Coordinates of C-alpha atoms in Angstrom, one line a residue:
Chain A
Y26 CA -3.1 3.9 -13.1
A27 CA 0.3 2.1 -13.6
Y28 CA 1.6 -1.4 -14.2
F29 CA 4.7 -3.3 -13.3
S30 CA 7.4 -3.3 -15.9
G31 CA 6.4 -5.6 -18.8
K32 CA 2.7 -5.4 -17.8
P33 CA 2.8 -8.9 -16.2
R34 CA -0.7 -10.4 -15.7
W35 CA -2.2 -13.9 -15.0
V36 CA -2.6 -15.9 -18.2
N37 CA -4.1 -19.2 -17.1
S38 CA -7.3 -20.7 -18.6
T39 CA -10.3 -18.8 -19.9
P40 CA -12.6 -18.1 -18.2
M41 CA -9.9 -17.4 -15.6
T42 CA -10.1 -18.8 -12.1
L43 CA -7.5 -17.9 -9.5
T44 CA -7.3 -19.8 -6.2
Y45 CA -6.4 -18.2 -3.0
A46 CA -5.5 -19.6 0.4
F47 CA -4.5 -18.3 3.9
S48 CA -1.3 -19.4 5.6
P49 CA -1.9 -22.3 8.0
S50 CA 0.7 -20.9 10.4
D51 CA 0.9 -17.1 9.8
M52 CA -2.4 -15.6 10.8
I53 CA -3.6 -13.2 13.6
D54 CA -5.6 -14.5 16.5
Y55 CA -7.7 -11.6 17.6
L56 CA -9.8 -11.7 14.4
S57 CA -11.6 -15.0 13.7
S58 CA -10.7 -16.9 10.5
S59 CA -14.3 -16.5 9.4
E60 CA -14.1 -12.7 9.7
I61 CA -10.7 -12.6 7.8
R62 CA -12.2 -15.0 5.1
M63 CA -15.3 -12.8 4.8
V64 CA -13.2 -9.6 4.4
F65 CA -11.0 -11.0 1.7
G66 CA -14.0 -12.7 0.0
R67 CA -15.6 -9.2 -0.3
A68 CA -12.3 -7.7 -1.5
F69 CA -11.9 -10.4 -4.2
S70 CA -15.5 -10.1 -5.2
R71 CA -15.0 -6.4 -5.9
W72 CA -12.3 -7.1 -8.5
A73 CA -14.2 -10.1 -9.9
S74 CA -17.2 -7.8 -10.6
V75 CA -15.2 -5.7 -13.1
I76 CA -13.0 -8.3 -14.9
P77 CA -13.8 -11.9 -16.2
V78 CA -11.8 -13.5 -13.4
N79 CA -13.2 -15.8 -10.7
F80 CA -11.4 -16.1 -7.3
T81 CA -12.0 -19.4 -5.4
E82 CA -10.7 -20.1 -1.8
T83 CA -8.9 -23.3 -1.4
G84 CA -7.5 -25.1 1.7
N85 CA -4.4 -26.2 -0.1
Y86 CA -2.1 -23.3 0.6
L87 CA 0.9 -24.6 -1.2
S88 CA -0.8 -25.1 -4.5
A89 CA -2.9 -21.9 -4.4
D90 CA -2.3 -19.1 -6.9
I91 CA -2.6 -16.4 -4.2
R92 CA -1.1 -17.0 -0.8
I93 CA -2.1 -14.7 2.1
G94 CA -0.3 -14.4 5.5
F95 CA 0.5 -12.1 8.3
Y96 CA 4.2 -11.6 9.2
R97 CA 6.3 -9.6 11.6
G98 CA 9.5 -7.8 10.8
D99 CA 12.0 -9.7 8.5
H100 CA 10.0 -12.6 7.1
G101 CA 12.4 -13.7 4.4
D102 CA 11.2 -12.0 1.3
G103 CA 13.7 -9.1 1.4
E104 CA 11.0 -6.6 2.3
P105 CA 10.9 -6.6 6.2
F106 CA 7.9 -5.0 7.9
D107 CA 8.5 -2.1 10.3
G108 CA 6.2 -2.3 13.3
V109 CA 3.1 -0.1 14.1
L110 CA 1.9 1.9 11.0
G111 CA 4.6 2.7 8.5
V112 CA 4.4 -0.1 5.9
L113 CA 1.1 -2.0 6.3
A114 CA 1.4 -4.7 3.7
H115 CA 2.8 -5.7 0.3
A116 CA 2.0 -8.0 -2.6
F117 CA 4.1 -9.3 -5.5
S118 CA 3.3 -8.8 -9.2
P119 CA 1.8 -11.6 -11.3
E120 CA 2.2 -14.5 -11.4
N121 CA 3.9 -14.5 -8.0
G122 CA 0.7 -14.4 -5.9
R123 CA 2.3 -13.7 -2.4
L124 CA 0.2 -11.2 -0.4
H125 CA 1.7 -10.2 3.0
L126 CA 0.3 -8.1 5.9
D127 CA 2.2 -6.7 8.8
E128 CA 1.3 -8.6 11.9
A129 CA 2.4 -5.7 14.1
E130 CA -0.6 -3.6 12.9
T131 CA -4.0 -3.4 14.7
W132 CA -6.1 -4.9 12.0
A133 CA -9.9 -4.0 12.1
V134 CA -12.9 -5.4 10.4
D135 CA -15.0 -2.5 11.6
F136 CA -14.1 0.5 13.7
D137 CA -17.1 0.3 16.0
T138 CA -15.5 -2.5 18.0
V139 CA -11.9 -1.4 17.7
K140 CA -11.0 2.0 19.4
S141 CA -7.3 2.1 18.8
K142 CA -6.0 5.3 17.1
V143 CA -3.7 3.1 15.0
A144 CA -6.4 0.6 13.8
V145 CA -6.1 -0.2 10.1
D146 CA -9.0 -1.4 7.9
L147 CA -8.2 -4.9 6.7
E148 CA -10.7 -4.8 3.8
S149 CA -9.2 -1.6 2.4
V150 CA -5.6 -3.0 2.5
A151 CA -6.7 -6.4 1.2
T152 CA -8.5 -4.7 -1.8
H153 CA -5.4 -2.6 -2.6
E154 CA -3.0 -5.6 -2.3
I155 CA -5.2 -7.7 -4.6
G156 CA -4.7 -5.0 -7.1
H157 CA -1.0 -5.6 -7.1
V158 CA -1.5 -9.3 -7.2
L159 CA -3.5 -8.7 -10.5
G160 CA -0.7 -6.5 -11.9
L161 CA -1.6 -2.9 -11.0
A162 CA 1.1 -0.6 -9.5
H163 CA 0.4 2.6 -7.6
T164 CA -1.7 5.5 -8.9
S165 CA -1.5 9.3 -8.2
V166 CA -5.3 9.5 -7.9
K167 CA -6.0 10.0 -4.2
E168 CA -9.5 8.6 -4.2
A169 CA -8.5 5.4 -6.0
V170 CA -7.9 2.0 -4.2
M171 CA -4.4 1.8 -5.8
Y172 CA -3.2 5.1 -4.1
P173 CA -0.2 4.1 -2.0
S174 CA -1.1 5.5 1.5
L175 CA -4.1 4.9 3.8
S176 CA -4.6 6.7 7.1
P177 CA -5.5 4.8 10.3
R178 CA -9.2 4.4 11.0
T179 CA -10.0 5.1 7.3
K180 CA -12.0 2.8 4.9
K181 CA -11.4 2.8 1.2
V182 CA -12.8 -0.2 -0.6
D183 CA -14.8 1.0 -3.5
L184 CA -12.9 0.7 -6.9
K185 CA -12.8 4.0 -8.7
I186 CA -12.6 4.6 -12.4
D187 CA -8.8 4.7 -12.4
D188 CA -8.7 1.2 -10.7
V189 CA -11.2 -0.2 -13.1
E190 CA -9.7 1.2 -16.3
G191 CA -6.3 -0.1 -15.3
V192 CA -7.3 -3.7 -14.4
Q193 CA -9.7 -4.0 -17.4
A194 CA -6.8 -3.0 -19.7
L195 CA -5.1 -6.1 -18.4
Y196 CA -8.0 -8.6 -18.3
G197 CA -10.9 -7.1 -20.2
S198 CA -14.3 -6.3 -18.8
N199 CA -16.7 -8.5 -16.9
P200 CA -19.7 -8.9 -19.2
N201 CA -22.0 -8.0 -16.4
F202 CA -20.2 -4.8 -15.5
K203 CA -21.6 -1.5 -16.5
F204 CA -19.4 1.6 -16.4
S205 CA -22.5 3.8 -15.9
S206 CA -23.1 2.3 -12.4
L207 CA -19.5 3.2 -11.5
L208 CA -19.9 6.7 -13.0
E209 CA -23.2 7.2 -11.0
S210 CA -21.5 6.2 -7.7
E211 CA -18.5 8.5 -8.4
N212 CA -20.7 11.4 -9.3
S213 CA -22.8 11.0 -6.2
S214 CA -19.7 10.7 -4.0
N215 CA -18.2 13.8 -5.7
H216 CA -21.4 15.7 -5.1
A217 CA -21.4 14.5 -1.5
Chain B
R12 CA 11.1 9.2 39.6
I13 CA 7.6 7.8 39.1
L14 CA 7.8 5.4 36.2
P15 CA 4.9 5.6 33.8
D16 CA 2.6 2.6 34.3
K17 CA 2.6 -0.1 31.5
S18 CA -0.5 1.2 29.8
T19 CA 1.0 4.7 29.5
V20 CA 4.1 3.3 27.9
I21 CA 2.0 1.3 25.4
T22 CA 0.1 4.5 24.6
V23 CA 3.3 6.4 24.1
A24 CA 4.6 3.6 21.9
S25 CA 1.6 3.9 19.6
H26 CA 2.3 7.6 19.1
N27 CA 5.9 6.7 18.2
A28 CA 4.6 5.0 15.1
T29 CA 7.0 4.5 12.2
W30 CA 7.9 7.7 10.3
H31 CA 6.4 10.1 12.9
E32 CA 9.9 11.5 13.5
F33 CA 9.8 13.0 10.0
M34 CA 7.6 15.8 11.4
K35 CA 10.8 17.7 12.2
F36 CA 11.5 18.3 8.5
I37 CA 8.4 20.3 7.8
D38 CA 9.0 23.3 5.5
A39 CA 12.6 22.2 4.9
G40 CA 13.7 23.3 1.3
K41 CA 16.7 23.2 -1.0
G42 CA 20.0 24.3 0.6
S43 CA 18.8 23.4 4.2
H44 CA 20.8 21.0 6.4
V45 CA 18.7 19.1 9.0
S46 CA 20.1 16.4 11.2
G47 CA 18.5 13.1 10.4
M48 CA 17.5 14.0 6.8
S49 CA 19.5 10.9 5.7
E50 CA 16.8 8.8 7.2
L51 CA 14.1 10.6 5.2
K52 CA 16.3 10.0 2.0
T53 CA 16.4 6.3 2.9
Y54 CA 12.6 6.5 2.9
F55 CA 12.6 8.0 -0.5
N56 CA 15.1 5.3 -1.7
R57 CA 12.9 2.6 -0.4
F58 CA 9.9 3.7 -2.4
G59 CA 11.8 4.3 -5.7
Y60 CA 12.6 8.0 -5.7
L61 CA 16.2 8.3 -4.8
P62 CA 18.8 5.9 -6.0
I63 CA 21.9 5.3 -3.8
S64 CA 24.7 6.7 -6.0
S65 CA 27.5 4.1 -6.6
N66 CA 30.4 6.0 -5.0
D67 CA 28.9 7.1 -1.6
T68 CA 27.1 4.5 0.4
N69 CA 25.3 6.8 2.8
F70 CA 22.9 9.6 2.3
T71 CA 23.8 13.1 3.7
D72 CA 21.6 15.4 5.8
T73 CA 21.7 18.1 3.1
F74 CA 18.6 19.0 1.1
D75 CA 20.4 19.0 -2.2
T76 CA 19.2 19.3 -5.9
Q77 CA 19.0 15.5 -6.3
F78 CA 16.7 15.3 -3.2
E79 CA 14.6 18.3 -4.5
S80 CA 14.0 16.3 -7.7
A81 CA 13.0 13.3 -5.6
V82 CA 10.6 15.3 -3.6
I83 CA 9.0 16.7 -6.8
L84 CA 8.6 13.3 -8.3
Y85 CA 7.1 12.0 -5.0
Q86 CA 4.7 15.0 -5.1
Q87 CA 3.8 14.1 -8.7
N88 CA 3.2 10.5 -7.9
L89 CA 1.1 11.2 -4.8
G90 CA -1.1 13.9 -6.5
L91 CA 0.4 16.7 -4.3
P92 CA 1.2 20.3 -5.3
L93 CA 4.6 20.4 -6.9
T94 CA 6.4 22.7 -4.5
G95 CA 9.8 20.8 -4.2
K96 CA 9.6 21.5 -0.5
L97 CA 8.7 19.4 2.5
D98 CA 5.5 21.4 3.0
T99 CA 2.7 20.2 5.4
D100 CA 0.8 18.3 2.7
T101 CA 3.9 16.4 1.6
I102 CA 5.2 15.6 5.2
S103 CA 1.7 14.4 6.4
T104 CA 1.5 12.2 3.2
I105 CA 5.1 10.8 4.0
M106 CA 4.0 10.1 7.5
S107 CA 0.9 8.3 6.5
P108 CA 0.9 4.5 6.7
R109 CA 1.2 3.0 3.2
C110 CA 1.7 -0.1 1.1
G111 CA 5.3 -1.4 1.0
M112 CA 5.4 -1.6 -2.8
S113 CA 7.6 0.9 -4.6
D114 CA 6.0 3.8 -6.4
S115 CA 8.7 4.0 -8.9
V116 CA 7.7 4.5 -12.5
N117 CA 10.0 3.3 -15.3
T118 CA 12.8 2.9 -12.8
T119 CA 14.2 -0.1 -11.1
S120 CA 13.3 -0.6 -7.5
H121 CA 13.0 -3.8 -5.6
G122 CA 13.4 -5.4 -9.0
F123 CA 10.1 -4.0 -10.1
H124 CA 9.8 -1.5 -12.9
T125 CA 6.4 0.1 -13.2
T126 CA 4.8 1.9 -16.2
R127 CA 2.3 4.7 -15.7
R128 CA -0.6 5.2 -18.0

């Protein structure tokens, strides 16, 4: 696992609660807001299950810690998106909180209903970008969520040991988290 | 000439996804000169592997020593065999969609340094 220089992390109150909100104007219309909120809710819950941090959705976009939006091409942050596939999304290191997804992609919540060869799993990308928002950079471990690339029509949402060790080194461990459960799931997927 | 109907054009467009043109560099190695390799060097620069040297503003189409080092660092960061060549594994990983954040470790890119553990 890797960090941004200086190992930036969120340092607000303890227990820590980070709020997140969706842009009121920069969203996609072919997925309902409830679907998008459900997907991001699951992605945030995955990280919350391993560190002592709560994530709470708020309707107040401007004051939220984490601000999520879908943008096309040059959207003013110096990192323009590039159309179908290529760069899918990006997020900024703590405590910036911006999480941007490329509107030009075909975002999918499940691949049963979306047949496009270039469909991209929204939950996988959301889980990855939340890792950046928390302070993780990219890893060289291919199975890990924080690996830089993701093929179309591929789902990768389960945090691996590399992801968990990295984020717990920043925030500590959720008292309800047991490494053994993670080891079991990794062993079973390795055997598979 | 029969123009392809709109849906065909859209289908073709999806096959022209970003970075698919990099397929032509497959198996290129040090010393080769392939037209358009400067585009691939721009990709490596974007993700933190190849700094633009101060004197020349543009990348060349030559697979030089500096680019070979960049390819090896990329292979290291992406968990690929360290061949220093644009082999099939490396090219298919390059063409794969990805996160826009830089991979750079301990170097400056987009204002972000990262430290690998």
